[in-house]
């Protein structure tokens, strides 16, 4: 059974800092991995999707890497802003799982002005 | 991109009543809809998968008689929480299955049972 772990559970940084969020998964037979942002009481916003054949994806100040063999992914946020404050979730899709996602427990990020 | 409309966004109901949550695919047809729930400070957990024209499949530990799922058309899937209790208070969210055109989620429903 796939398990997804995110460390740290919570993180507080001053504005302007670069930061890294970590995600690990136990079954490397993934189809893809996705990072989401969730604001309190709201739905999910997809940030980056990395296919199993890719090693990284970039969007603006965000960069996500994937090391399938070690079962790890990182989300790098450059020059953090208070508006980045949210919970960040990673989710993996196993091969043949018809889009069922296994989510990590999330990292709650607070960027202090 | 694909859009899923989920309603209501928030609902407060009394214990023992039933609540229906709808997810509509606005610009595509969804033969499958995944329903997740999220308890406070926990991650999203898959509850069940609805399939158009057939019975839903439920994850282990999810009561099928309590969480009624209907997928009567290719654009509408509903989740009805029957005889709701305070422990059913949670955040419910849907996402369609099907073609790999990218993931889209409903906006979620915050259910509070008092």
PDB file of C-alpha atoms in Angstrom, chain A residues 11-13 37-40 61 77 80-88 107-113:
ATOM      1  CA  UNK A  11       6.980  25.643   8.676  1.00  0.00           C
ATOM      2  CA  UNK A  12       7.212  29.333   9.445  1.00  0.00           C
ATOM      3  CA  UNK A  13       9.663  31.565   7.583  1.00  0.00           C
ATOM      4  CA  UNK A  37      -1.841  24.185  -2.606  1.00  0.00           C
ATOM      5  CA  UNK A  38      -4.818  24.261  -0.233  1.00  0.00           C
ATOM      6  CA  UNK A  39      -6.065  27.416   1.405  1.00  0.00           C
ATOM      7  CA  UNK A  40      -8.076  27.067   4.628  1.00  0.00           C
ATOM      8  CA  UNK A  61       9.063  30.737  -8.249  1.00  0.00           C
ATOM      9  CA  UNK A  77       9.793  27.994  -3.272  1.00  0.00           C
ATOM     10  CA  UNK A  80       8.694  33.447  -0.369  1.00  0.00           C
ATOM     11  CA  UNK A  81       5.842  35.901   0.061  1.00  0.00           C
ATOM     12  CA  UNK A  82       3.046  36.148   2.645  1.00  0.00           C
ATOM     13  CA  UNK A  83       0.636  35.135  -0.101  1.00  0.00           C
ATOM     14  CA  UNK A  84       2.383  31.783  -0.263  1.00  0.00           C
ATOM     15  CA  UNK A  85       0.992  30.927   3.161  1.00  0.00           C
ATOM     16  CA  UNK A  86      -1.124  27.806   2.734  1.00  0.00           C
ATOM     17  CA  UNK A  87      -0.983  24.055   3.176  1.00  0.00           C
ATOM     18  CA  UNK A  88       1.011  22.261   0.493  1.00  0.00           C
ATOM     19  CA  UNK A 107       2.996  20.993   5.177  1.00  0.00           C
ATOM     20  CA  UNK A 108       1.384  24.096   6.623  1.00  0.00           C
ATOM     21  CA  UNK A 109       3.487  27.051   5.505  1.00  0.00           C
ATOM     22  CA  UNK A 110       3.359  30.478   7.090  1.00  0.00           C
ATOM     23  CA  UNK A 111       5.356  33.285   5.538  1.00  0.00           C
ATOM     24  CA  UNK A 112       5.730  36.179   7.932  1.00  0.00           C
ATOM     25  CA  UNK A 113       5.778  39.708   6.557  1.00  0.00           C
TER      26      UNK A 113
END
